[in-house]
mmCIF file of N, CA and C in Angstrom:
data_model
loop_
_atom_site.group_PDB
_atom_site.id
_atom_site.type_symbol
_atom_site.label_atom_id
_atom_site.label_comp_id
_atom_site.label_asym_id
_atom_site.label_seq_id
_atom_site.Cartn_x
_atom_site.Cartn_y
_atom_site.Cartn_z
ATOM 1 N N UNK A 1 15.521 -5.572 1.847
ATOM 2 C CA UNK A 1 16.295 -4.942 2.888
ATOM 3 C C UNK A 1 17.789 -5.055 2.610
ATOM 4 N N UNK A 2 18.282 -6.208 1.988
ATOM 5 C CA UNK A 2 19.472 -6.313 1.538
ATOM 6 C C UNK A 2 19.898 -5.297 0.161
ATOM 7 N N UNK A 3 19.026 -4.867 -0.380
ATOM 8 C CA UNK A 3 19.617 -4.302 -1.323
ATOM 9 C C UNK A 3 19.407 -2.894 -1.532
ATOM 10 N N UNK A 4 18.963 -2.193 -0.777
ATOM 11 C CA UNK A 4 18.864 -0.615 0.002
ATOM 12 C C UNK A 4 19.205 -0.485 1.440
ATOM 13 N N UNK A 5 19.697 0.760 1.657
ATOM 14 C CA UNK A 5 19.801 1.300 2.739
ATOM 15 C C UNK A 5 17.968 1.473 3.330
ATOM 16 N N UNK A 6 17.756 1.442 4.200
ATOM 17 C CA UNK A 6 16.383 1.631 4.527
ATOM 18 C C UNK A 6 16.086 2.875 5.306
ATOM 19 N N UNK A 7 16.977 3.756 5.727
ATOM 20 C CA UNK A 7 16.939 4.929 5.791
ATOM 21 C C UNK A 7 16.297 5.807 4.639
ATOM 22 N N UNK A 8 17.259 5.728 3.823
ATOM 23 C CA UNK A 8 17.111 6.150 2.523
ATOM 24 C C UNK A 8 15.917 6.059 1.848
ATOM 25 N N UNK A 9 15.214 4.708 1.925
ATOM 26 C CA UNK A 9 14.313 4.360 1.664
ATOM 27 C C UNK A 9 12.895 4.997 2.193
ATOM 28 N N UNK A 10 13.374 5.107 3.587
ATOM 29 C CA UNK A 10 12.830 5.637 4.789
ATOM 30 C C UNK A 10 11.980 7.023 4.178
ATOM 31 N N UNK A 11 13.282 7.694 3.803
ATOM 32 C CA UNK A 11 13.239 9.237 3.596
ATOM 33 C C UNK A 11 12.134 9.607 2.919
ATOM 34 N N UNK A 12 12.572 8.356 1.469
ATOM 35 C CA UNK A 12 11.971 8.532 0.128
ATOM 36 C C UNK A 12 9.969 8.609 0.483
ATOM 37 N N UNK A 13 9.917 7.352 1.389
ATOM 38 C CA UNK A 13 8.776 7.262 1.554
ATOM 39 C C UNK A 13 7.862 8.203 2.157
ATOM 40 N N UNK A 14 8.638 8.939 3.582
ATOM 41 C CA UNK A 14 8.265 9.880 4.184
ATOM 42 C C UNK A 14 7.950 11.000 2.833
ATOM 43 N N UNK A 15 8.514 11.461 1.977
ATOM 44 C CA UNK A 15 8.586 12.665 1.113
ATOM 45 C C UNK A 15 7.948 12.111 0.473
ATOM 46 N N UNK A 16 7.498 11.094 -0.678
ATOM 47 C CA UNK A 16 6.393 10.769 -1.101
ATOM 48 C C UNK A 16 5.161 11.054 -0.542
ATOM 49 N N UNK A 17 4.851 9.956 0.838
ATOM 50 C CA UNK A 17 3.699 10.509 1.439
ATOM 51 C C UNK A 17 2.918 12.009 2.080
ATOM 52 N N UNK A 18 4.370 13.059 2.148
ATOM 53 C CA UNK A 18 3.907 13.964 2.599
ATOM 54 C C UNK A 18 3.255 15.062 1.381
ATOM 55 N N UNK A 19 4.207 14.745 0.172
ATOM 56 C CA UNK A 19 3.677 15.508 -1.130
ATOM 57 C C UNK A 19 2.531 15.412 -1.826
ATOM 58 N N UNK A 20 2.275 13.863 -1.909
ATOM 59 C CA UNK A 20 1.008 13.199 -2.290
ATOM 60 C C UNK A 20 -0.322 13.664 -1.041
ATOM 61 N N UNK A 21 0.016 13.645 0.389
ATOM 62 C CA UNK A 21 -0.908 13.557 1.047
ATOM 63 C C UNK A 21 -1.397 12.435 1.339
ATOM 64 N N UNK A 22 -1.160 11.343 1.387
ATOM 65 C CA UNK A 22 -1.527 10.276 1.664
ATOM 66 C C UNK A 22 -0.852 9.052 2.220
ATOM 67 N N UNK A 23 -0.917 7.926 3.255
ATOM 68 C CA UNK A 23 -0.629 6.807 3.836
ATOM 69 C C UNK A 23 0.651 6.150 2.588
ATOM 70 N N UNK A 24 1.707 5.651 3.268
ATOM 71 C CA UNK A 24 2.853 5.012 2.146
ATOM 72 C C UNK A 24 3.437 4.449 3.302
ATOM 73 N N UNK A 25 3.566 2.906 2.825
ATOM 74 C CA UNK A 25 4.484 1.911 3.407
ATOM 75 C C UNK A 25 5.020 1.274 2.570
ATOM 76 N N UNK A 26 6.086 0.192 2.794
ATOM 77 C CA UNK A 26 7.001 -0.430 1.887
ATOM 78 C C UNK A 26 6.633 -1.790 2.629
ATOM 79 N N UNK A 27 6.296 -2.855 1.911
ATOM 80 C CA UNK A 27 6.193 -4.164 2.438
ATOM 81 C C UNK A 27 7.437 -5.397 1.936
ATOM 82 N N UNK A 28 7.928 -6.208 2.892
ATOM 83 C CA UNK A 28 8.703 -7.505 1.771
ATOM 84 C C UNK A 28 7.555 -8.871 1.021
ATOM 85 N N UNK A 29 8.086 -9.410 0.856
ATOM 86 C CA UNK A 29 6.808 -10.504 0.164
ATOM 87 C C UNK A 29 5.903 -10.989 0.985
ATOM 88 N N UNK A 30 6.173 -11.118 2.223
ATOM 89 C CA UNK A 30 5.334 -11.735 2.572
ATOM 90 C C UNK A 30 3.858 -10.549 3.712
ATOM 91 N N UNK A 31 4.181 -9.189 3.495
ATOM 92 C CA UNK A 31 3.754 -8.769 3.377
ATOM 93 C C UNK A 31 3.631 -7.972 4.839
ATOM 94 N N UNK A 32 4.473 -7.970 5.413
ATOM 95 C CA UNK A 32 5.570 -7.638 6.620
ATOM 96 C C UNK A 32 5.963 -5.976 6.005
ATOM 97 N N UNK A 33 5.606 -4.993 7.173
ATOM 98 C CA UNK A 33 6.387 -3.752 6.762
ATOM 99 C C UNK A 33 7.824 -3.673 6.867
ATOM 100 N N UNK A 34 8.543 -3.220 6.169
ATOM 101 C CA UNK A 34 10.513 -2.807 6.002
ATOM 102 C C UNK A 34 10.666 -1.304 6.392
ATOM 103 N N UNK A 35 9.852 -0.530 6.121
ATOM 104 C CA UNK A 35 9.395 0.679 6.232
ATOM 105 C C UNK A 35 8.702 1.142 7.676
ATOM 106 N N UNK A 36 8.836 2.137 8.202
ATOM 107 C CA UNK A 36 7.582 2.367 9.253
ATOM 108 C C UNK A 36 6.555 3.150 8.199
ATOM 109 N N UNK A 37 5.360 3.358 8.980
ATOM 110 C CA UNK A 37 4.589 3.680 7.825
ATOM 111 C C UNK A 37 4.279 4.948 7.620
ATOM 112 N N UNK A 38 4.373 5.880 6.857
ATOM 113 C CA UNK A 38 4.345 7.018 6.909
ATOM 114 C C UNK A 38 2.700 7.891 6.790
ATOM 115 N N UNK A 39 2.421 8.590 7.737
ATOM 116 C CA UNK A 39 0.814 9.211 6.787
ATOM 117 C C UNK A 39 0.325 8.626 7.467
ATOM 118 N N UNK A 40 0.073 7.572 7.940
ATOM 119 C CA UNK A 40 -0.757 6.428 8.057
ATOM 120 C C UNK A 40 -2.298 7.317 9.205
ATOM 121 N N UNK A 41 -3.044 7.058 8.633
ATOM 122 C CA UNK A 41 -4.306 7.666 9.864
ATOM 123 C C UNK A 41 -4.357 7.386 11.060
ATOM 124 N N UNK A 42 -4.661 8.081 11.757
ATOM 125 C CA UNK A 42 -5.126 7.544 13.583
ATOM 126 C C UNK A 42 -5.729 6.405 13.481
ATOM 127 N N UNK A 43 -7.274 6.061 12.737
ATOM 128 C CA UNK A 43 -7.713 4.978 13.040
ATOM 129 C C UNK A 43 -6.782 3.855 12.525
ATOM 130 N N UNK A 44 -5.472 3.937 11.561
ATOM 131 C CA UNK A 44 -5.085 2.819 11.679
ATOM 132 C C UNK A 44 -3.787 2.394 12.436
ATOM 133 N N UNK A 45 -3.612 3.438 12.520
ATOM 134 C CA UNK A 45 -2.339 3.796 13.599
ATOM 135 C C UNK A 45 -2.662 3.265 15.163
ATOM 136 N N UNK A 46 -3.595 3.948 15.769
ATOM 137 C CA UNK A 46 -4.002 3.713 16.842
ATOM 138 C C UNK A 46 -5.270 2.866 17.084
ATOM 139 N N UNK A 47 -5.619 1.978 16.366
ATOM 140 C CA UNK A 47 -7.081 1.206 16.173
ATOM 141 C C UNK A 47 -6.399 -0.255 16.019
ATOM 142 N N UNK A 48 -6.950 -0.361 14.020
ATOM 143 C CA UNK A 48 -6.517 -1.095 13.820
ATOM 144 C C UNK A 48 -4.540 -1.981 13.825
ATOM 145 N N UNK A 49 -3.997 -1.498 13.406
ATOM 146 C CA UNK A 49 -2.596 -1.619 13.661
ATOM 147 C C UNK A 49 -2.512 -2.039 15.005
ATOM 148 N N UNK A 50 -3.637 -2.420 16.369
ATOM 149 C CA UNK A 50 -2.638 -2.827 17.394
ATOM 150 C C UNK A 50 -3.377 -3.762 17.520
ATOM 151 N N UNK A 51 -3.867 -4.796 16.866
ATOM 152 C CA UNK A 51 -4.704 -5.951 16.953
ATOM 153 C C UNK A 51 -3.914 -6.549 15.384
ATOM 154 N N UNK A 52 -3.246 -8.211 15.966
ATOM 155 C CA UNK A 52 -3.074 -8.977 15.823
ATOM 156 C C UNK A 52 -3.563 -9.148 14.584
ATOM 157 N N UNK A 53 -4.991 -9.604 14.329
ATOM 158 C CA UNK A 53 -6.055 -9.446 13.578
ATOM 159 C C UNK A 53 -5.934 -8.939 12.435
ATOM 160 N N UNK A 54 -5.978 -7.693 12.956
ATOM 161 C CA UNK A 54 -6.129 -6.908 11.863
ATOM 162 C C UNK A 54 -4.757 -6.351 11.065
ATOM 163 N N UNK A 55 -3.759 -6.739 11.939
ATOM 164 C CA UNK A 55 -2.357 -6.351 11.246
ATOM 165 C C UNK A 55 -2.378 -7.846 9.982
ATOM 166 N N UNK A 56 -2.737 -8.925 10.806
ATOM 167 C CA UNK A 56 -2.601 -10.198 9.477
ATOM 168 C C UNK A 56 -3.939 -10.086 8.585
ATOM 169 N N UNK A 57 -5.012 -8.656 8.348
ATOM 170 C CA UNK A 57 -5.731 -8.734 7.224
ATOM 171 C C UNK A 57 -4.715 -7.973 6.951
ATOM 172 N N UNK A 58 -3.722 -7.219 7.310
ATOM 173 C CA UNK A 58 -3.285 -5.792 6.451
ATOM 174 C C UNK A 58 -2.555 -6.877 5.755
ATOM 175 N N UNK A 59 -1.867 -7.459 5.928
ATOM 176 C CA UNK A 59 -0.604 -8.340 5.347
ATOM 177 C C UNK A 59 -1.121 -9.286 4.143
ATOM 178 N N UNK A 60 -2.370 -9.472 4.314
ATOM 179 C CA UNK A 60 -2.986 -10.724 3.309
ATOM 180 C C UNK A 60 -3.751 -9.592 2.035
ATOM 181 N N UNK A 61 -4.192 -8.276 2.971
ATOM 182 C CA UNK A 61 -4.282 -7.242 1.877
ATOM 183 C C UNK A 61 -3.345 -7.056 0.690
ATOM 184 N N UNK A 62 -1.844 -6.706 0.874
ATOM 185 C CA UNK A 62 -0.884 -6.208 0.839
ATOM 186 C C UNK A 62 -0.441 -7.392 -0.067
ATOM 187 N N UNK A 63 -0.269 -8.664 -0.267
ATOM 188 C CA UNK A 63 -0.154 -9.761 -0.658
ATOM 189 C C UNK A 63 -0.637 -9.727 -2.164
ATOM 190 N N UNK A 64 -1.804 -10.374 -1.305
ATOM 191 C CA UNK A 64 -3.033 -10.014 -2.714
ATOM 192 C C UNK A 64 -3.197 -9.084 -3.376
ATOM 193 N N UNK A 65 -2.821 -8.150 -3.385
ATOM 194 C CA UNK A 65 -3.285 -6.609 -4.092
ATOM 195 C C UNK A 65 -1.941 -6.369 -4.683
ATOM 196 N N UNK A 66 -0.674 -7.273 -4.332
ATOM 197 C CA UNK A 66 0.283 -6.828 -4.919
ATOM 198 C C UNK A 66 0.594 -7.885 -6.366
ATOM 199 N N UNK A 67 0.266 -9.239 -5.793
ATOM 200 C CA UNK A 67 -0.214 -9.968 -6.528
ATOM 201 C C UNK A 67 -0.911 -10.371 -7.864
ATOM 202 N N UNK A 68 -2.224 -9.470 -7.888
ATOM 203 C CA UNK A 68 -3.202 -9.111 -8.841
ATOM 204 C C UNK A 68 -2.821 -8.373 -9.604
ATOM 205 N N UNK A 69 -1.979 -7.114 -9.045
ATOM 206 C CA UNK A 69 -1.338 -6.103 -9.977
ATOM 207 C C UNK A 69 -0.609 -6.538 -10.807
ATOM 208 N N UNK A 70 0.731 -7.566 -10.543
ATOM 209 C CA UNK A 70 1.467 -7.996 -11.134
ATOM 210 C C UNK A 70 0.557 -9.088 -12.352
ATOM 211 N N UNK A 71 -0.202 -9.834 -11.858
ATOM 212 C CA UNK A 71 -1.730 -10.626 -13.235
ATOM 213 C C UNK A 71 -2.388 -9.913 -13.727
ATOM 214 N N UNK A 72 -2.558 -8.408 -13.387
ATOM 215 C CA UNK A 72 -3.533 -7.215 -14.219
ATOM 216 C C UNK A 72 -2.515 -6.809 -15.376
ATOM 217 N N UNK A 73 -0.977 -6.495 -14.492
ATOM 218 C CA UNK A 73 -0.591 -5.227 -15.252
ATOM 219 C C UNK A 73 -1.025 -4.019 -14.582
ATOM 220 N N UNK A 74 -1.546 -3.351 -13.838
ATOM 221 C CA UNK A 74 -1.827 -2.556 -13.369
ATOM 222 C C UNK A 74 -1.953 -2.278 -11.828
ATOM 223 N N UNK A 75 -1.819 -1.142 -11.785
ATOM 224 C CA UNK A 75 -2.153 -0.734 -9.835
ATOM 225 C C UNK A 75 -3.460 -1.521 -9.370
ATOM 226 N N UNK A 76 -3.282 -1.968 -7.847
ATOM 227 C CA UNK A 76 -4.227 -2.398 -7.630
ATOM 228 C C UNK A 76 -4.940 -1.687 -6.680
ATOM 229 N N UNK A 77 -6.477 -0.929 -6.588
ATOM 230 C CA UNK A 77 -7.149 -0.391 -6.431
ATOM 231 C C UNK A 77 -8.471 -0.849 -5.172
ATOM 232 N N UNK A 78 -8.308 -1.004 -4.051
ATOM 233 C CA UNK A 78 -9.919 -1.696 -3.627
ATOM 234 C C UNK A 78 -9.340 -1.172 -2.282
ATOM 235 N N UNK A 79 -10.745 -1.034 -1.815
ATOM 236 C CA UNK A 79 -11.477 -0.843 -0.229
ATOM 237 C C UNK A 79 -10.237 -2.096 0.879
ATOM 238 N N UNK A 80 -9.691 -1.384 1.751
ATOM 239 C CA UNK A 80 -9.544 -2.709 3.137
ATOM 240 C C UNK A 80 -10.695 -2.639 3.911
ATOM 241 N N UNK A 81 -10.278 -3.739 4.703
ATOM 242 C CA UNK A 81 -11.082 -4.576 5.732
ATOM 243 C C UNK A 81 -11.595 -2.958 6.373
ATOM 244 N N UNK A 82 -10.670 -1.867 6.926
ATOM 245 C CA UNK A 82 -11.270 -0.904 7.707
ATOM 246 C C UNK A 82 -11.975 -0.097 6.366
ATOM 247 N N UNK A 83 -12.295 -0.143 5.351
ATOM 248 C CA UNK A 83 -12.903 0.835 4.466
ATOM 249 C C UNK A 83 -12.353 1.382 4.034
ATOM 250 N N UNK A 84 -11.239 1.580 3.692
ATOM 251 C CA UNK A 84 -10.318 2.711 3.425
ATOM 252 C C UNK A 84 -9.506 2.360 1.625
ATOM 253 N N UNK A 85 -9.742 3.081 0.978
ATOM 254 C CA UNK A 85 -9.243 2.551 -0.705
ATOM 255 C C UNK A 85 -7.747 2.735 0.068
ATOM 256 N N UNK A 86 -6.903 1.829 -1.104
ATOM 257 C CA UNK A 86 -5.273 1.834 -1.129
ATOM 258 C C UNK A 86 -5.237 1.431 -2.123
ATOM 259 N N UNK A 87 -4.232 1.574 -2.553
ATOM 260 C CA UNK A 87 -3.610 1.355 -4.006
ATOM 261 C C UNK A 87 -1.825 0.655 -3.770
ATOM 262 N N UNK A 88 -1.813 -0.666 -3.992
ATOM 263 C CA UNK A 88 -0.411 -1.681 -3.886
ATOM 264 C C UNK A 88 -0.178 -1.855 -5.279
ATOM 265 N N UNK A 89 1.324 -1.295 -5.530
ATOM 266 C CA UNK A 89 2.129 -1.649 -6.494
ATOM 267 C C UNK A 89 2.921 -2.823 -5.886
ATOM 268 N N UNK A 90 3.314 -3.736 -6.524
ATOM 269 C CA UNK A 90 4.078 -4.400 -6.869
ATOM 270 C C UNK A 90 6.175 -3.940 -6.653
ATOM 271 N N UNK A 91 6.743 -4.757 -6.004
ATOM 272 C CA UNK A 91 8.428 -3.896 -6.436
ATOM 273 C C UNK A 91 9.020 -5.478 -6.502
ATOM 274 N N UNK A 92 9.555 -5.537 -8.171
ATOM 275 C CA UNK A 92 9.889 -6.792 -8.606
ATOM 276 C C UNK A 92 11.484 -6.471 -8.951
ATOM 277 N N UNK A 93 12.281 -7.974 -8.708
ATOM 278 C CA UNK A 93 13.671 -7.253 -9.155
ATOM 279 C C UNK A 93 13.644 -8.888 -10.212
ATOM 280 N N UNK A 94 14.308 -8.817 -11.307
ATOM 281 C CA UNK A 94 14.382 -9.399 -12.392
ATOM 282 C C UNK A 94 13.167 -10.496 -11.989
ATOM 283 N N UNK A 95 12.199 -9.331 -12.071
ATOM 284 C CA UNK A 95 10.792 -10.528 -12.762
ATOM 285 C C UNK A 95 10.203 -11.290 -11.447
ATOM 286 N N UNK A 96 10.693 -10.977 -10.400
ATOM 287 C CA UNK A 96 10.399 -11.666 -9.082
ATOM 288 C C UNK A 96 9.801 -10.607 -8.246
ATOM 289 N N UNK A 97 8.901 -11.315 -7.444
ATOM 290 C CA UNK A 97 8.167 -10.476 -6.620
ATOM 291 C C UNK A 97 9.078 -10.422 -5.373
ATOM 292 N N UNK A 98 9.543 -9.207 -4.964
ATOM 293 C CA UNK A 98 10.026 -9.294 -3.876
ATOM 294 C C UNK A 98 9.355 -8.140 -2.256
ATOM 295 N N UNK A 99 8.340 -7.157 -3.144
ATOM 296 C CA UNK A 99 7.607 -6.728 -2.086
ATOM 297 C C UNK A 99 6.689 -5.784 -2.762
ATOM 298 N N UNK A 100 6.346 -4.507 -1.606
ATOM 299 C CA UNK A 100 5.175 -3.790 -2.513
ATOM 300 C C UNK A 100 5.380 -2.602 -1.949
ATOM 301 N N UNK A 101 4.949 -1.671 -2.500
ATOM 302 C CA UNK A 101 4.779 0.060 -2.335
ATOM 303 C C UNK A 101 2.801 -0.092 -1.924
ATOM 304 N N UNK A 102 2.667 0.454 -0.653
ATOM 305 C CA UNK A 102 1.053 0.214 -0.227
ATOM 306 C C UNK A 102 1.298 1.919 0.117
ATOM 307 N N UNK A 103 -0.106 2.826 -0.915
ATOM 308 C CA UNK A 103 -0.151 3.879 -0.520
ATOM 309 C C UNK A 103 -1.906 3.929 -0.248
ATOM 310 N N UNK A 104 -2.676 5.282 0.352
ATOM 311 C CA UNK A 104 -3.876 5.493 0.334
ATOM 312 C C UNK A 104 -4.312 6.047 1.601
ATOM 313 N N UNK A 105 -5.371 5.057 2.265
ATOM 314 C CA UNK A 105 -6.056 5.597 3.358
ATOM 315 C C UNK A 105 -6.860 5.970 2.589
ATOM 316 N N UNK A 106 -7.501 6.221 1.708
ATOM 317 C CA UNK A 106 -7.970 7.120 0.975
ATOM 318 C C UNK A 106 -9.647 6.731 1.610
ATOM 319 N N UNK A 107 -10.693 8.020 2.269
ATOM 320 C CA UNK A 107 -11.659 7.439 2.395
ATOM 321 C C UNK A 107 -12.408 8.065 1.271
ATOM 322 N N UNK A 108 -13.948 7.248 1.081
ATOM 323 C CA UNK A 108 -14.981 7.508 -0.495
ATOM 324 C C UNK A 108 -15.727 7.119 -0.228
ATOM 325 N N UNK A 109 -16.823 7.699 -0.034
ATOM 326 C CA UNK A 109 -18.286 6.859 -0.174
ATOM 327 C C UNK A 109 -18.662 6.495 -1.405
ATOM 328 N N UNK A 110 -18.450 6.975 -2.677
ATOM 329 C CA UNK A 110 -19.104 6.224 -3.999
ATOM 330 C C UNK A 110 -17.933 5.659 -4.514
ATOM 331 N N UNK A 111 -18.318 4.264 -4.332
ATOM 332 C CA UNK A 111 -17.496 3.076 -4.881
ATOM 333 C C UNK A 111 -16.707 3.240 -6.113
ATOM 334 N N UNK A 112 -17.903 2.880 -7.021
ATOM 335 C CA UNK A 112 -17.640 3.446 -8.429
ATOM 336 C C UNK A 112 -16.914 4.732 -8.812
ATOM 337 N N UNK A 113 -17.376 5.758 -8.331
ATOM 338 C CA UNK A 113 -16.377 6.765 -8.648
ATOM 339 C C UNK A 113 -14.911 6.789 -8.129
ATOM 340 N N UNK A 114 -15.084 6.414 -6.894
ATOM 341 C CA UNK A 114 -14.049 6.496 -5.990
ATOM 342 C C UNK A 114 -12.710 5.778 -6.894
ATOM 343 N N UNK A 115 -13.117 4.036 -6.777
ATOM 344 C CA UNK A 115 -12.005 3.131 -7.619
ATOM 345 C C UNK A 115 -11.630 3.876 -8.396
ATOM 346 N N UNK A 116 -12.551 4.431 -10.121
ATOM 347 C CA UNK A 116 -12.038 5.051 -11.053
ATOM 348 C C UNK A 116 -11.458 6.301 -11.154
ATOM 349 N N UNK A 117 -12.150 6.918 -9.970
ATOM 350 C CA UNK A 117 -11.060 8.444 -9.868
ATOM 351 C C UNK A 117 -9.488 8.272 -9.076
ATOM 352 N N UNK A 118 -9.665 7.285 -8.336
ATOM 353 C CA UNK A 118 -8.192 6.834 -8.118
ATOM 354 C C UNK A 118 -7.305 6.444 -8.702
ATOM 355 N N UNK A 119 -7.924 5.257 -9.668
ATOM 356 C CA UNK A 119 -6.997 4.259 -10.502
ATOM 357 C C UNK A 119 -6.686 5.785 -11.620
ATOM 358 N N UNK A 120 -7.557 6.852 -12.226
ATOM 359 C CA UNK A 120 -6.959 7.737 -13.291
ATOM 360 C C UNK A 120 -6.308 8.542 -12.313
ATOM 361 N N UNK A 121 -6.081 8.750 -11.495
ATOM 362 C CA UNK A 121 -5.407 9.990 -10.686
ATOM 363 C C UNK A 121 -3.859 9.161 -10.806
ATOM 364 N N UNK A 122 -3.795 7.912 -10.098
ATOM 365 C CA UNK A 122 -2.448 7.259 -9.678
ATOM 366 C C UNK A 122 -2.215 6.679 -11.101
ATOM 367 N N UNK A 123 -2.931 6.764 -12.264
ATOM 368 C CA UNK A 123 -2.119 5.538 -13.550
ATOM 369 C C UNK A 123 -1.818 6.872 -14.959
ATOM 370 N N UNK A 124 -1.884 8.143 -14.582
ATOM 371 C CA UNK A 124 -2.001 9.133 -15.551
ATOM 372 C C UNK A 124 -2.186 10.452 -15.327
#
């Protein structure tokens, strides 16, 4: 937050999510939105998102998935707690984790395809 305008940021995210079609938030480390969230679906907008609960799985989601990416090397790819694939990058400033880019919503019934048609859609 200190080192962007968050408007700006704001914008970026809104126009990402609307081009892509899909859910985009900006998290800080600990896995807290900086961003409002753009895209984001009804059920998580108006469901999940107003339970306590389920806002601290989004955050431990968001954590972990940003986490792993940064020990993979790669986007991180998996189902949340509500079913829904997302994909958390990592946003590091000299080598430090300081938050994450969380995009998706994405719903899939076949697992297998789903992960791998995501991870090649978002890595290529």
């Amino acid at each position: 937050e200190e080192l962007i305008d968050i408007n700006l940021l704001q914008g970026f995210q809104d126009s990402f999510s609307q081009f892509c079609g899909i859910a985009a938030v900006i998290t800080n480390s600990e896995g807290s939105c900086i961003t409002r969230p753009s895209g984001f679906t009804a059920n998580c907008n108006n469901v999940s998102r107003t339970s306590t609960d389920s806002i601290s799985k989004c955050m431990i989601f968001f954590i972990q998935g940003a986490k792993k990416s940064i020990s993979d090397n790669k986007p991180f790819i998996k189902k949340c707690h509500e079913g829904l694939y997302s994909i958390v990058a990592p946003i590091l400033l000299k080598e430090q984790f300081i938050g994450a880019l969380v995009c998706g919503q994405i719903l899939c019934t076949d697992e297998e395809y789903c992960s791998d048609s995501i991870y090649d859609y978002f890595s290529g």
